[in-house]
CSV table of C-alpha atoms and ligand atoms in Angstrom, one decimal:
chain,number,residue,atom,x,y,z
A,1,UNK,CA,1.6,52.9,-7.4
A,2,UNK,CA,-0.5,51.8,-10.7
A,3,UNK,CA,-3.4,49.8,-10.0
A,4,UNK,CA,-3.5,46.0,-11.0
A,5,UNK,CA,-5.1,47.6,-14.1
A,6,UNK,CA,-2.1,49.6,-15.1
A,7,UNK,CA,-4.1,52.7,-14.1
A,8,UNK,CA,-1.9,55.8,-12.3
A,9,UNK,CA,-2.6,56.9,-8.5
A,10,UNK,CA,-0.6,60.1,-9.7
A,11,UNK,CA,0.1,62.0,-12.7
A,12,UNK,CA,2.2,64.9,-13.7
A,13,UNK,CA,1.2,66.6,-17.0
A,14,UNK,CA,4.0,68.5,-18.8
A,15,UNK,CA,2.1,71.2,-20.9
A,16,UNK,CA,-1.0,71.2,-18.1
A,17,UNK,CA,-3.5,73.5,-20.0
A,18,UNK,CA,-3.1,71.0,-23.3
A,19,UNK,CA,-6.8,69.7,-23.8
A,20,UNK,CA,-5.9,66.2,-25.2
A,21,UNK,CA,-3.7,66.4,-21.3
A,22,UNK,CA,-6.8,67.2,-19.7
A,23,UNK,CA,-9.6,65.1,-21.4
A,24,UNK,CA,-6.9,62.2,-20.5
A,25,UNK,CA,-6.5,63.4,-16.7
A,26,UNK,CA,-10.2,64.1,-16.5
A,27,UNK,CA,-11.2,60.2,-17.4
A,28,UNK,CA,-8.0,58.7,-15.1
A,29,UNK,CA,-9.7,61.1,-12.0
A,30,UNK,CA,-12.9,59.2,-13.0
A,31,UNK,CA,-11.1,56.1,-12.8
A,32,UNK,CA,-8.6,56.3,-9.6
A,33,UNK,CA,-5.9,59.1,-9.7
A,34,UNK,CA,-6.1,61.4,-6.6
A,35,UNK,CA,-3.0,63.1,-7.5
A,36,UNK,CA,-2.2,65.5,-10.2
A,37,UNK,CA,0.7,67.9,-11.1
A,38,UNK,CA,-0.1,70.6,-14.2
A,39,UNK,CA,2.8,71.7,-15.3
A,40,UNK,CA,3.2,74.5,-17.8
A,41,UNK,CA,3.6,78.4,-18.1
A,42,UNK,CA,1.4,80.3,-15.5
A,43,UNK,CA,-1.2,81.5,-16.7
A,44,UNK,CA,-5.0,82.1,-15.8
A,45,UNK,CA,-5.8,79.1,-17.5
A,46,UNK,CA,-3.6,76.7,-15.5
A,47,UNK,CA,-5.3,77.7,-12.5
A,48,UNK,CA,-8.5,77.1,-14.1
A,49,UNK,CA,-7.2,73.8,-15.2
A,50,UNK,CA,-6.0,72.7,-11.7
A,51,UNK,CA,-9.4,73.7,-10.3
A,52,UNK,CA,-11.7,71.9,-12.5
A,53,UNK,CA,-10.0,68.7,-11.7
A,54,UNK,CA,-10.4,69.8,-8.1
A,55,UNK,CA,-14.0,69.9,-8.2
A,56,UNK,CA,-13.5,66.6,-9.6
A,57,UNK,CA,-12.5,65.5,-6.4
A,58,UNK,CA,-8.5,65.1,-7.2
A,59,UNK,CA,-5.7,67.0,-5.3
A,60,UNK,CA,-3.7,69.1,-7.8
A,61,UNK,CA,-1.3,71.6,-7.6
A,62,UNK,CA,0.6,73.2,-10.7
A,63,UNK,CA,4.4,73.4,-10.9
A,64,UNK,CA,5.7,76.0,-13.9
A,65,UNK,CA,7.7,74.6,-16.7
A,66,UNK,CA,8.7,76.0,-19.9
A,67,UNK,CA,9.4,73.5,-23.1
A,68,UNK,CA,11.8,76.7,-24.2
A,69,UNK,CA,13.7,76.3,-21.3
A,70,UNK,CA,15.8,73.2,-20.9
A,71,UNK,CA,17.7,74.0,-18.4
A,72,UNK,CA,14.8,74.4,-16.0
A,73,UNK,CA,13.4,71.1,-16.4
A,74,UNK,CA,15.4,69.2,-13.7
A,75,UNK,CA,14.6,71.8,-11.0
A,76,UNK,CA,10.7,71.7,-12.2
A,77,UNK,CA,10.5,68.4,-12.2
A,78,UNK,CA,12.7,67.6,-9.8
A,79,UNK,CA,10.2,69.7,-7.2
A,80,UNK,CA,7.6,67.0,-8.3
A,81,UNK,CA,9.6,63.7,-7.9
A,82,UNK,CA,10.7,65.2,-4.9
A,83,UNK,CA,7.1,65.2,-3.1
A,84,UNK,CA,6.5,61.8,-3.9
A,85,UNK,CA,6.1,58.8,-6.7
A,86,UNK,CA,4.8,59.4,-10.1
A,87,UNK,CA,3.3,56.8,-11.7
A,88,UNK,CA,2.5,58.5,-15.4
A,89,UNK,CA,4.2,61.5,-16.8
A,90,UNK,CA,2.2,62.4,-19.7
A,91,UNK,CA,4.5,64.6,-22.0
A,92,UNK,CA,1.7,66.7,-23.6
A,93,UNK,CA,3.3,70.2,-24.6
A,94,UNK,CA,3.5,71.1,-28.1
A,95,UNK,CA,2.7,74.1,-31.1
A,96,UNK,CA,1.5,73.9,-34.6
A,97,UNK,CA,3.0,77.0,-35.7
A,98,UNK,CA,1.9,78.6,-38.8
A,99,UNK,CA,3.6,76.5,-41.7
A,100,UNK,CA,3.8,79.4,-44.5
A,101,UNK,CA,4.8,81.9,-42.1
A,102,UNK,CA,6.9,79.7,-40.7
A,103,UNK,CA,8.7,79.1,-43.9
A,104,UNK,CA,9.5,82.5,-44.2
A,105,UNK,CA,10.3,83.4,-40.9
A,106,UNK,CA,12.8,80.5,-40.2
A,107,UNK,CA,13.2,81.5,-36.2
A,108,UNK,CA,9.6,80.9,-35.8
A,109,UNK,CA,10.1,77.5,-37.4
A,110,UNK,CA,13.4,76.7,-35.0
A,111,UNK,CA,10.5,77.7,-32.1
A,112,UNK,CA,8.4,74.7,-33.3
A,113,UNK,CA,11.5,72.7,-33.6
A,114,UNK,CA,12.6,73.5,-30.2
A,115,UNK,CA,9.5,73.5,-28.4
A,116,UNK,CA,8.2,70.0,-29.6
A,117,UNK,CA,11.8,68.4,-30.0
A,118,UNK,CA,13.9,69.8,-28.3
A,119,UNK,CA,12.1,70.8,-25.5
A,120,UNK,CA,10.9,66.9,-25.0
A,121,UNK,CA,14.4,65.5,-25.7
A,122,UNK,CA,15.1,67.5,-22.8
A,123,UNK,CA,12.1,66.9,-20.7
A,124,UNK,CA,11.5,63.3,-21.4
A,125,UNK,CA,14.9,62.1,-20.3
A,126,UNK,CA,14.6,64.4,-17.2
A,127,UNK,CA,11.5,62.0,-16.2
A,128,UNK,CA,12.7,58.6,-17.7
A,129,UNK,CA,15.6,59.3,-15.2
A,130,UNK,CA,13.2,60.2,-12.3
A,131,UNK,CA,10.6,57.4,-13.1
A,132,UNK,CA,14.1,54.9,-13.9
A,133,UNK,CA,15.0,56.3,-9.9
A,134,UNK,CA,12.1,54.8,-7.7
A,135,UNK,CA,11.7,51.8,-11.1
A,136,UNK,CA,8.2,52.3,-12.3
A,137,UNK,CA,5.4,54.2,-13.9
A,138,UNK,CA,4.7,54.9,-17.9
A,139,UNK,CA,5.8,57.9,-19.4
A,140,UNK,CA,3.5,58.4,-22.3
A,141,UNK,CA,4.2,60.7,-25.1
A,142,UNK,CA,1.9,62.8,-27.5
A,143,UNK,CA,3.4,62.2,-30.8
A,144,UNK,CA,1.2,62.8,-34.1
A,145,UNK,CA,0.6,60.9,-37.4
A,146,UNK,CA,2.2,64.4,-39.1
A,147,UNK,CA,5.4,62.7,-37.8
A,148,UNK,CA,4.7,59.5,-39.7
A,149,UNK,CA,5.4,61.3,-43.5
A,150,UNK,CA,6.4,64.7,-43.9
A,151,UNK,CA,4.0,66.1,-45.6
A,152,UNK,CA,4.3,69.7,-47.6
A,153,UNK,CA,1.5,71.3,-46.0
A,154,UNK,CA,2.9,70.7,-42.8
A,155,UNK,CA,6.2,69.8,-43.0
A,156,UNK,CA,8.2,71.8,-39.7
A,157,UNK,CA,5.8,70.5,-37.4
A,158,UNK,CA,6.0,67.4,-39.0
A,159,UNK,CA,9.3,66.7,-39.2
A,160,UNK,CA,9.4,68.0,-35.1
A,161,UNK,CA,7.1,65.1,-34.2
A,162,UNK,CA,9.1,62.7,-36.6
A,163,UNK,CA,11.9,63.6,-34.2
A,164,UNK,CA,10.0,63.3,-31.6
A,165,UNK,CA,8.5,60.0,-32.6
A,166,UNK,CA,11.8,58.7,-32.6
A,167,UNK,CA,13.0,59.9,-30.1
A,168,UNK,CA,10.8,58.3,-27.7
A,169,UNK,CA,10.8,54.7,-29.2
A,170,UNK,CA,14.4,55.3,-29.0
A,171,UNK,CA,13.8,55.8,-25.2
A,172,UNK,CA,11.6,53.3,-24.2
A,173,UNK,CA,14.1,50.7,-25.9
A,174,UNK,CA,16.3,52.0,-23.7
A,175,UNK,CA,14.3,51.7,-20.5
A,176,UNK,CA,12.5,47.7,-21.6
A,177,UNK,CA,12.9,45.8,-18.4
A,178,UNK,CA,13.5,48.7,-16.1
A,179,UNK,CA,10.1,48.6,-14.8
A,180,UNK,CA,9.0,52.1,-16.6
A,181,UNK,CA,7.1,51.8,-19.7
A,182,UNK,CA,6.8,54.5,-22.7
A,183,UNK,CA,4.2,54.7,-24.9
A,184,UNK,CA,3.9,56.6,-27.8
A,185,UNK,CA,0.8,57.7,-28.9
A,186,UNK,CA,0.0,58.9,-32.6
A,187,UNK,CA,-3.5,61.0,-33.0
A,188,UNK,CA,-4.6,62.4,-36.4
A,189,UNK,CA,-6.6,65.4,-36.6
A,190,UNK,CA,-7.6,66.2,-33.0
A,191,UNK,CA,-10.5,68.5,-32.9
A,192,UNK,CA,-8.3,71.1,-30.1
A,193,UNK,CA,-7.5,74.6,-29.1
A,194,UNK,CA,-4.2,73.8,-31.5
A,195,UNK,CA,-6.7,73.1,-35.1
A,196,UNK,CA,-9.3,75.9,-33.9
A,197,UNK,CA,-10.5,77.3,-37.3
A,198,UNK,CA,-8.5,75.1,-39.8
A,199,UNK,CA,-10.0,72.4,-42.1
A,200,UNK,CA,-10.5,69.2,-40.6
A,201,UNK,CA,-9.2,66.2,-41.7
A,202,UNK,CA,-10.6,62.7,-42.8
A,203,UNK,CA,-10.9,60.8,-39.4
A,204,UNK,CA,-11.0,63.9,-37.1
A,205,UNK,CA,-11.4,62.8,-33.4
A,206,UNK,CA,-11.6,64.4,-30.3
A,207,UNK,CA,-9.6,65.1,-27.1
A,208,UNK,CA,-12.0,62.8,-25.5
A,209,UNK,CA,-11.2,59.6,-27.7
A,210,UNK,CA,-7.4,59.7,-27.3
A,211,UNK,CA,-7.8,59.6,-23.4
A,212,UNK,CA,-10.0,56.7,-23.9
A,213,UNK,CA,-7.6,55.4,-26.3
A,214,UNK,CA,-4.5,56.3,-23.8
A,215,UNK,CA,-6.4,54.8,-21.0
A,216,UNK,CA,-6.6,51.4,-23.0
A,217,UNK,CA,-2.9,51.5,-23.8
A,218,UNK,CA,-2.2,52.1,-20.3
A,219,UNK,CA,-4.0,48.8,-19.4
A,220,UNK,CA,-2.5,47.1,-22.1
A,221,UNK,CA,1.0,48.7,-21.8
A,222,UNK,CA,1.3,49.0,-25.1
A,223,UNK,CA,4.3,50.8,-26.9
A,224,UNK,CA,2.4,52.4,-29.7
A,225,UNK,CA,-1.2,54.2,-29.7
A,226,UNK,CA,-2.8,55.2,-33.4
A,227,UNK,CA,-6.0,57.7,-32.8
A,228,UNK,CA,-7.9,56.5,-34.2
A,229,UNK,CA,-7.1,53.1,-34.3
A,230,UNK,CA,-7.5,52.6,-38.5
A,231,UNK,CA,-4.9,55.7,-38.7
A,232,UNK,CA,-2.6,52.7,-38.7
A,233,UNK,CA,-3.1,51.1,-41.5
A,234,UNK,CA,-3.9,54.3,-43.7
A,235,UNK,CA,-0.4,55.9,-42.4
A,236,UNK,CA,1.2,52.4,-43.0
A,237,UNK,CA,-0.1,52.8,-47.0
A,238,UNK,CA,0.8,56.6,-46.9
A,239,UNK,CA,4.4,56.0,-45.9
A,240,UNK,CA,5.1,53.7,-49.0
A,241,UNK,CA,3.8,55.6,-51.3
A,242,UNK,CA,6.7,56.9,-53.9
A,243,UNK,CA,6.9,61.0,-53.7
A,244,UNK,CA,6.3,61.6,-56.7
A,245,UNK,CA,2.4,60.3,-56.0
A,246,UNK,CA,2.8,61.1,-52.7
A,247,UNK,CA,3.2,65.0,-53.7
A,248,UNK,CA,0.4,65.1,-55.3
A,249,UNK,CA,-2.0,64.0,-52.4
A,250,UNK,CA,-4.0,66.7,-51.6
A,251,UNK,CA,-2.9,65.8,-47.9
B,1,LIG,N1,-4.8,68.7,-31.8
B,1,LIG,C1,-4.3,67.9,-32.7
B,1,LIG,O1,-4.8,67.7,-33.8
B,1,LIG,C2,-3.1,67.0,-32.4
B,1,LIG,C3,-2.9,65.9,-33.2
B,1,LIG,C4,-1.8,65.1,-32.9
B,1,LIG,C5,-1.0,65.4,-31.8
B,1,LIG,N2,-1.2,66.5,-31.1
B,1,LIG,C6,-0.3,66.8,-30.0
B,1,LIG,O2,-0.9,66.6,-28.8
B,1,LIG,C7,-0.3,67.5,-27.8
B,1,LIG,C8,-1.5,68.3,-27.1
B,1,LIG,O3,-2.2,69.0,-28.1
B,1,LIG,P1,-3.6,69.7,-27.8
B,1,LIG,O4,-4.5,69.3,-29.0
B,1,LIG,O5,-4.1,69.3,-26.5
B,1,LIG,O6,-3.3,71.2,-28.0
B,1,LIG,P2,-3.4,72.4,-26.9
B,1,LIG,O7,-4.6,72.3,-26.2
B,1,LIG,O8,-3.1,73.6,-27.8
B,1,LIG,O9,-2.2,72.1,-25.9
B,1,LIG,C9,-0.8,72.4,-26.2
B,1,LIG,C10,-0.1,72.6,-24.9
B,1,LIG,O10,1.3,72.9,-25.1
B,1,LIG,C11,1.7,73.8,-24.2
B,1,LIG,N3,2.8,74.6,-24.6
B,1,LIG,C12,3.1,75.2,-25.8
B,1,LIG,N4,4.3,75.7,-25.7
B,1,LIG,C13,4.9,75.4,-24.5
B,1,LIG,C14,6.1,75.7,-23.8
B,1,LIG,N5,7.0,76.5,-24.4
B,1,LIG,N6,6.3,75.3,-22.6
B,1,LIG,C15,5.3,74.6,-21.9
B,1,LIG,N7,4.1,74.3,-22.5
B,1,LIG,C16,3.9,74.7,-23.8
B,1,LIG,C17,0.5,74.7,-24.1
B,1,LIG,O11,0.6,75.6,-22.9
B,1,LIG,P3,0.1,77.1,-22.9
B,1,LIG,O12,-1.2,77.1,-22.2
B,1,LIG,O13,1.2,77.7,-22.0
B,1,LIG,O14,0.1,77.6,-24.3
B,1,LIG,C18,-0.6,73.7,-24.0
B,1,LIG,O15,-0.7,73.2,-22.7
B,1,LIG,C19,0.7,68.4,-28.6
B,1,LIG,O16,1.9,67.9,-28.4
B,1,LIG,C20,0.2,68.2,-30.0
B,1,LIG,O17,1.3,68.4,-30.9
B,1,LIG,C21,-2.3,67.3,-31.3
């Protein structure tokens, strides 16, 4: 069960090597979650992963899920639920893809599509329906500020997160008064494995300021997470802008 704080005794991270995930999971250990499911694709680095945040003194084990691969998601997390409650599933999986590539390869764009939409569609109403089940815990979902305007730089993954945006405000409509919570949380430019090498932009952050700012939320229980917080109001002034002034941003 959560603390009186709102804080999570246990976790289960859906895309376990992510290092927003694992900043976030990090700072909860610190706080008082002792256990911890990464789930993702095996690999060396979701072992390392799980052992780190044994050393931190947390008990983790990993479970192997594949965004890609909807039809796996109730047995994966099903296994989970199945060992006990969860009191925050943390939806963290997701790919930039290569927008001009992308655009000429459409297949790799349907992989974006279908990894951060389709793949969480999927995903996040496996674990609304598990969480709904024993009638608590948060389900808290990384969304992005790309989703907020689609922008022409960026536009496949951005119009992926738009859906997925939706999608989960959708959902925790759905579940108000049920006892489980959704938050969605909206980071800019998050300095990450994912924006290795490209240009960063105005109000980068790092992995280490969303957790604080998911860990706040979580106390709070609020719906809606901008990192960093001013992200609001400049998104809220991007979004009216007409197109035509819009297009010429260079955004
Ligand atoms: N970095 C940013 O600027 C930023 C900004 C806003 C929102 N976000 C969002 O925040 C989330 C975490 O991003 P991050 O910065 O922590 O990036 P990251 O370190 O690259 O993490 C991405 C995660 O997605 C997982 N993943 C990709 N495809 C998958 C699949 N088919 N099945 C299961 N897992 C899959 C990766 O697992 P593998 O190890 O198997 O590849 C990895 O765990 C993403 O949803 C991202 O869109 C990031």
């Amino acid at each position: 069960m959560k603390d009186a704080f709102g804080l999570p005794q246990s976790l289960l991270v859906l895309g376990g090597t992510s290092e927003i995930a694992l900043a976030t999971v990090r700072r909860l250990v610190a706080r008082r979650t002792r256990t911890v499911w990464l789930a993702g694709r095996p690999s060396p680095a979701l072992d390392t992963a799980a052992e780190q945040l044994r050393g931190l003194g947390a008990e983790v084990r990993t479970v192997a899920f594949d965004a890609l691969d909807p039809e796996s998601h109730e047995a994966a997390l099903g296994k989970v639920f199945a060992e006990g409650d969860i009191d925050l599933v943390l939806l963290a999986f997701g790919i930039l893809g290569d927008q001009a590539h992308d655009e000429r390869e459409p297949l790799n764009a349907v992989r974006v599509a279908q990894t951060n939409y389709t793949g969480a569609v999927s995903a996040g109403l496996v674990a609304a329906r598990s969480l709904q089940a024993q009638g608590h815990g948060s389900l808290v979902v990384l969304s992005s500020v790309a989703g907020e305007r689609a922008r022409r730089a960026n536009f496949i993954y951005g119009s992926s997160k738009a859906g997925l945006d939706a999608f989960a405000q959708g959902l925790g409509d759905a579940l108000h008064g049920t006892g489980v919570h959704v938050m969605v949380v909206r980071p800019g430019f998050v300095r990450s494995r994912m924006t290795e090498g490209l240009a960063e932009a105005p109000l980068a952050t790092t992995p280490e300021a969303v957790a604080t700012a998911i860990e706040l939320g979580l106390r709070r229980r609020s719906e809606t997470v901008w990192v960093p917080g001013a992200l609001r109001v400049v998104m809220s002034a991007l979004r009216h802008l007409p197109r035509t002034v819009f297009r010429r941003l260079p955004v």
